[in-house]
Amino acid sequence: MSGTLEKIARGLDVIVEACGWVAAWTGFALVLVMAGNVLMRYVFSTGSVAMQELEWHLMAPLTLLCIAYTIKHEGHVRVDILYARLPLRVRQAIDLFSALSVVALSVIIIILSWRYVMQSYRIGEGSPDPGGLPYRFIIKAMIPAGFVLLLLQSLAASLRALIPFLGGEASPPAQVPANARQ
């Protein structure tokens, strides 16, 4: 049973890893767009509303789609002052409760944000600024998309946290390189 749960968790990890990797490349695109905007403004004394809006259109997938990736690689901030002193079984119970809580939160945000995205799509919402970008629903769709990925990552974490309670060996978390912990 624990082998099956771990296999499912690894499958979810693959999805989160791939989406996180793709979303991380939007960071590179964001740097290029920002550099282009600065160059256009200060060298050529011109600018574009659409290019300025593109900056935050790239920031949305970067932040929302990389949340699950960051958690998978334990790049988030943890406060382990008390947690580290607790018995192993209590820590395992906290991990399971935390993962299940994030599953519930993700489902709620996906449901609530979906209506927001669909409303934007139905009215054909675009930028209110002249020369701005159309299709505002695409950027709004990053909210449920990001939380779907967080849901998948939280399900993987829930499955891993459940394994010790079913008599299996606890899986180690994702390894973080030593130089990244500074």
JSON list of N, CA and C in Angstrom, two decimals, residues 135-162:
[
{"chain": "A", "resi": 135, "resn": "TYR", "atom": "N", "xyz": [-7.70, 40.13, -23.54]},
{"chain": "A", "resi": 135, "resn": "TYR", "atom": "CA", "xyz": [-7.81, 38.79, -22.96]},
{"chain": "A", "resi": 135, "resn": "TYR", "atom": "C", "xyz": [-7.33, 38.73, -21.51]},
{"chain": "A", "resi": 136, "resn": "ARG", "atom": "N", "xyz": [-7.89, 39.59, -20.68]},
{"chain": "A", "resi": 136, "resn": "ARG", "atom": "CA", "xyz": [-7.52, 39.64, -19.27]},
{"chain": "A", "resi": 136, "resn": "ARG", "atom": "C", "xyz": [-7.80, 38.32, -18.57]},
{"chain": "A", "resi": 137, "resn": "PHE", "atom": "N", "xyz": [-8.75, 37.52, -19.09]},
{"chain": "A", "resi": 137, "resn": "PHE", "atom": "CA", "xyz": [-9.09, 36.24, -18.46]},
{"chain": "A", "resi": 137, "resn": "PHE", "atom": "C", "xyz": [-7.90, 35.29, -18.44]},
{"chain": "A", "resi": 138, "resn": "ILE", "atom": "N", "xyz": [-6.99, 35.42, -19.38]},
{"chain": "A", "resi": 138, "resn": "ILE", "atom": "CA", "xyz": [-5.83, 34.51, -19.41]},
{"chain": "A", "resi": 138, "resn": "ILE", "atom": "C", "xyz": [-4.97, 34.73, -18.17]},
{"chain": "A", "resi": 139, "resn": "ILE", "atom": "N", "xyz": [-4.74, 35.98, -17.83]},
{"chain": "A", "resi": 139, "resn": "ILE", "atom": "CA", "xyz": [-3.91, 36.27, -16.66]},
{"chain": "A", "resi": 139, "resn": "ILE", "atom": "C", "xyz": [-4.67, 35.88, -15.39]},
{"chain": "A", "resi": 140, "resn": "LYS", "atom": "N", "xyz": [-5.98, 36.08, -15.39]},
{"chain": "A", "resi": 140, "resn": "LYS", "atom": "CA", "xyz": [-6.77, 35.69, -14.21]},
{"chain": "A", "resi": 140, "resn": "LYS", "atom": "C", "xyz": [-6.82, 34.17, -14.05]},
{"chain": "A", "resi": 141, "resn": "ALA", "atom": "N", "xyz": [-6.70, 33.44, -15.16]},
{"chain": "A", "resi": 141, "resn": "ALA", "atom": "CA", "xyz": [-6.71, 31.98, -15.12]},
{"chain": "A", "resi": 141, "resn": "ALA", "atom": "C", "xyz": [-5.48, 31.42, -14.40]},
{"chain": "A", "resi": 142, "resn": "MET", "atom": "N", "xyz": [-4.46, 32.24, -14.20]},
{"chain": "A", "resi": 142, "resn": "MET", "atom": "CA", "xyz": [-3.28, 31.78, -13.47]},
{"chain": "A", "resi": 142, "resn": "MET", "atom": "C", "xyz": [-3.61, 31.49, -12.01]},
{"chain": "A", "resi": 143, "resn": "ILE", "atom": "N", "xyz": [-4.67, 32.13, -11.49]},
{"chain": "A", "resi": 143, "resn": "ILE", "atom": "CA", "xyz": [-5.05, 31.88, -10.09]},
{"chain": "A", "resi": 143, "resn": "ILE", "atom": "C", "xyz": [-5.50, 30.44, -9.90]},
{"chain": "A", "resi": 144, "resn": "PRO", "atom": "N", "xyz": [-6.55, 29.98, -10.61]},
{"chain": "A", "resi": 144, "resn": "PRO", "atom": "CA", "xyz": [-6.91, 28.57, -10.41]},
{"chain": "A", "resi": 144, "resn": "PRO", "atom": "C", "xyz": [-5.81, 27.61, -10.88]},
{"chain": "A", "resi": 145, "resn": "ALA", "atom": "N", "xyz": [-5.09, 27.97, -11.94]},
{"chain": "A", "resi": 145, "resn": "ALA", "atom": "CA", "xyz": [-4.01, 27.08, -12.42]},
{"chain": "A", "resi": 145, "resn": "ALA", "atom": "C", "xyz": [-2.94, 26.90, -11.36]},
{"chain": "A", "resi": 146, "resn": "GLY", "atom": "N", "xyz": [-2.55, 27.99, -10.72]},
{"chain": "A", "resi": 146, "resn": "GLY", "atom": "CA", "xyz": [-1.54, 27.90, -9.67]},
{"chain": "A", "resi": 146, "resn": "GLY", "atom": "C", "xyz": [-2.02, 27.07, -8.49]},
{"chain": "A", "resi": 147, "resn": "PHE", "atom": "N", "xyz": [-3.30, 27.21, -8.15]},
{"chain": "A", "resi": 147, "resn": "PHE", "atom": "CA", "xyz": [-3.82, 26.45, -7.02]},
{"chain": "A", "resi": 147, "resn": "PHE", "atom": "C", "xyz": [-4.13, 25.00, -7.38]},
{"chain": "A", "resi": 148, "resn": "VAL", "atom": "N", "xyz": [-4.34, 24.71, -8.65]},
{"chain": "A", "resi": 148, "resn": "VAL", "atom": "CA", "xyz": [-4.44, 23.31, -9.07]},
{"chain": "A", "resi": 148, "resn": "VAL", "atom": "C", "xyz": [-3.09, 22.63, -8.85]},
{"chain": "A", "resi": 149, "resn": "LEU", "atom": "N", "xyz": [-2.02, 23.32, -9.24]},
{"chain": "A", "resi": 149, "resn": "LEU", "atom": "CA", "xyz": [-0.68, 22.76, -9.00]},
{"chain": "A", "resi": 149, "resn": "LEU", "atom": "C", "xyz": [-0.39, 22.61, -7.51]},
{"chain": "A", "resi": 150, "resn": "LEU", "atom": "N", "xyz": [-0.79, 23.61, -6.73]},
{"chain": "A", "resi": 150, "resn": "LEU", "atom": "CA", "xyz": [-0.61, 23.51, -5.28]},
{"chain": "A", "resi": 150, "resn": "LEU", "atom": "C", "xyz": [-1.43, 22.35, -4.72]},
{"chain": "A", "resi": 151, "resn": "LEU", "atom": "N", "xyz": [-2.63, 22.15, -5.26]},
{"chain": "A", "resi": 151, "resn": "LEU", "atom": "CA", "xyz": [-3.46, 21.01, -4.85]},
{"chain": "A", "resi": 151, "resn": "LEU", "atom": "C", "xyz": [-2.75, 19.70, -5.15]},
{"chain": "A", "resi": 152, "resn": "LEU", "atom": "N", "xyz": [-2.18, 19.57, -6.35]},
{"chain": "A", "resi": 152, "resn": "LEU", "atom": "CA", "xyz": [-1.45, 18.35, -6.71]},
{"chain": "A", "resi": 152, "resn": "LEU", "atom": "C", "xyz": [-0.27, 18.11, -5.78]},
{"chain": "A", "resi": 153, "resn": "GLN", "atom": "N", "xyz": [0.49, 19.18, -5.50]},
{"chain": "A", "resi": 153, "resn": "GLN", "atom": "CA", "xyz": [1.64, 19.04, -4.62]},
{"chain": "A", "resi": 153, "resn": "GLN", "atom": "C", "xyz": [1.20, 18.69, -3.20]},
{"chain": "A", "resi": 154, "resn": "SER", "atom": "N", "xyz": [0.10, 19.26, -2.76]},
{"chain": "A", "resi": 154, "resn": "SER", "atom": "CA", "xyz": [-0.41, 18.97, -1.41]},
{"chain": "A", "resi": 154, "resn": "SER", "atom": "C", "xyz": [-0.96, 17.55, -1.32]},
{"chain": "A", "resi": 155, "resn": "LEU", "atom": "N", "xyz": [-1.56, 17.08, -2.40]},
{"chain": "A", "resi": 155, "resn": "LEU", "atom": "CA", "xyz": [-2.00, 15.68, -2.42]},
{"chain": "A", "resi": 155, "resn": "LEU", "atom": "C", "xyz": [-0.79, 14.74, -2.33]},
{"chain": "A", "resi": 156, "resn": "ALA", "atom": "N", "xyz": [0.27, 15.07, -3.06]},
{"chain": "A", "resi": 156, "resn": "ALA", "atom": "CA", "xyz": [1.49, 14.26, -2.98]},
{"chain": "A", "resi": 156, "resn": "ALA", "atom": "C", "xyz": [2.04, 14.28, -1.55]},
{"chain": "A", "resi": 157, "resn": "ALA", "atom": "N", "xyz": [2.06, 15.45, -0.93]},
{"chain": "A", "resi": 157, "resn": "ALA", "atom": "CA", "xyz": [2.56, 15.56, 0.44]},
{"chain": "A", "resi": 157, "resn": "ALA", "atom": "C", "xyz": [1.64, 14.81, 1.41]},
{"chain": "A", "resi": 158, "resn": "SER", "atom": "N", "xyz": [0.33, 14.87, 1.17]},
{"chain": "A", "resi": 158, "resn": "SER", "atom": "CA", "xyz": [-0.62, 14.14, 2.02]},
{"chain": "A", "resi": 158, "resn": "SER", "atom": "C", "xyz": [-0.39, 12.64, 1.93]},
{"chain": "A", "resi": 159, "resn": "LEU", "atom": "N", "xyz": [-0.20, 12.15, 0.71]},
{"chain": "A", "resi": 159, "resn": "LEU", "atom": "CA", "xyz": [0.04, 10.71, 0.52]},
{"chain": "A", "resi": 159, "resn": "LEU", "atom": "C", "xyz": [1.32, 10.29, 1.23]},
{"chain": "A", "resi": 160, "resn": "ARG", "atom": "N", "xyz": [2.37, 11.09, 1.09]},
{"chain": "A", "resi": 160, "resn": "ARG", "atom": "CA", "xyz": [3.65, 10.77, 1.76]},
{"chain": "A", "resi": 160, "resn": "ARG", "atom": "C", "xyz": [3.50, 10.83, 3.28]},
{"chain": "A", "resi": 161, "resn": "ALA", "atom": "N", "xyz": [2.73, 11.80, 3.76]},
{"chain": "A", "resi": 161, "resn": "ALA", "atom": "CA", "xyz": [2.54, 11.94, 5.21]},
{"chain": "A", "resi": 161, "resn": "ALA", "atom": "C", "xyz": [1.67, 10.81, 5.77]},
{"chain": "A", "resi": 162, "resn": "LEU", "atom": "N", "xyz": [0.84, 10.22, 4.94]},
{"chain": "A", "resi": 162, "resn": "LEU", "atom": "CA", "xyz": [-0.03, 9.14, 5.36]},
{"chain": "A", "resi": 162, "resn": "LEU", "atom": "C", "xyz": [0.72, 7.80, 5.48]}
]
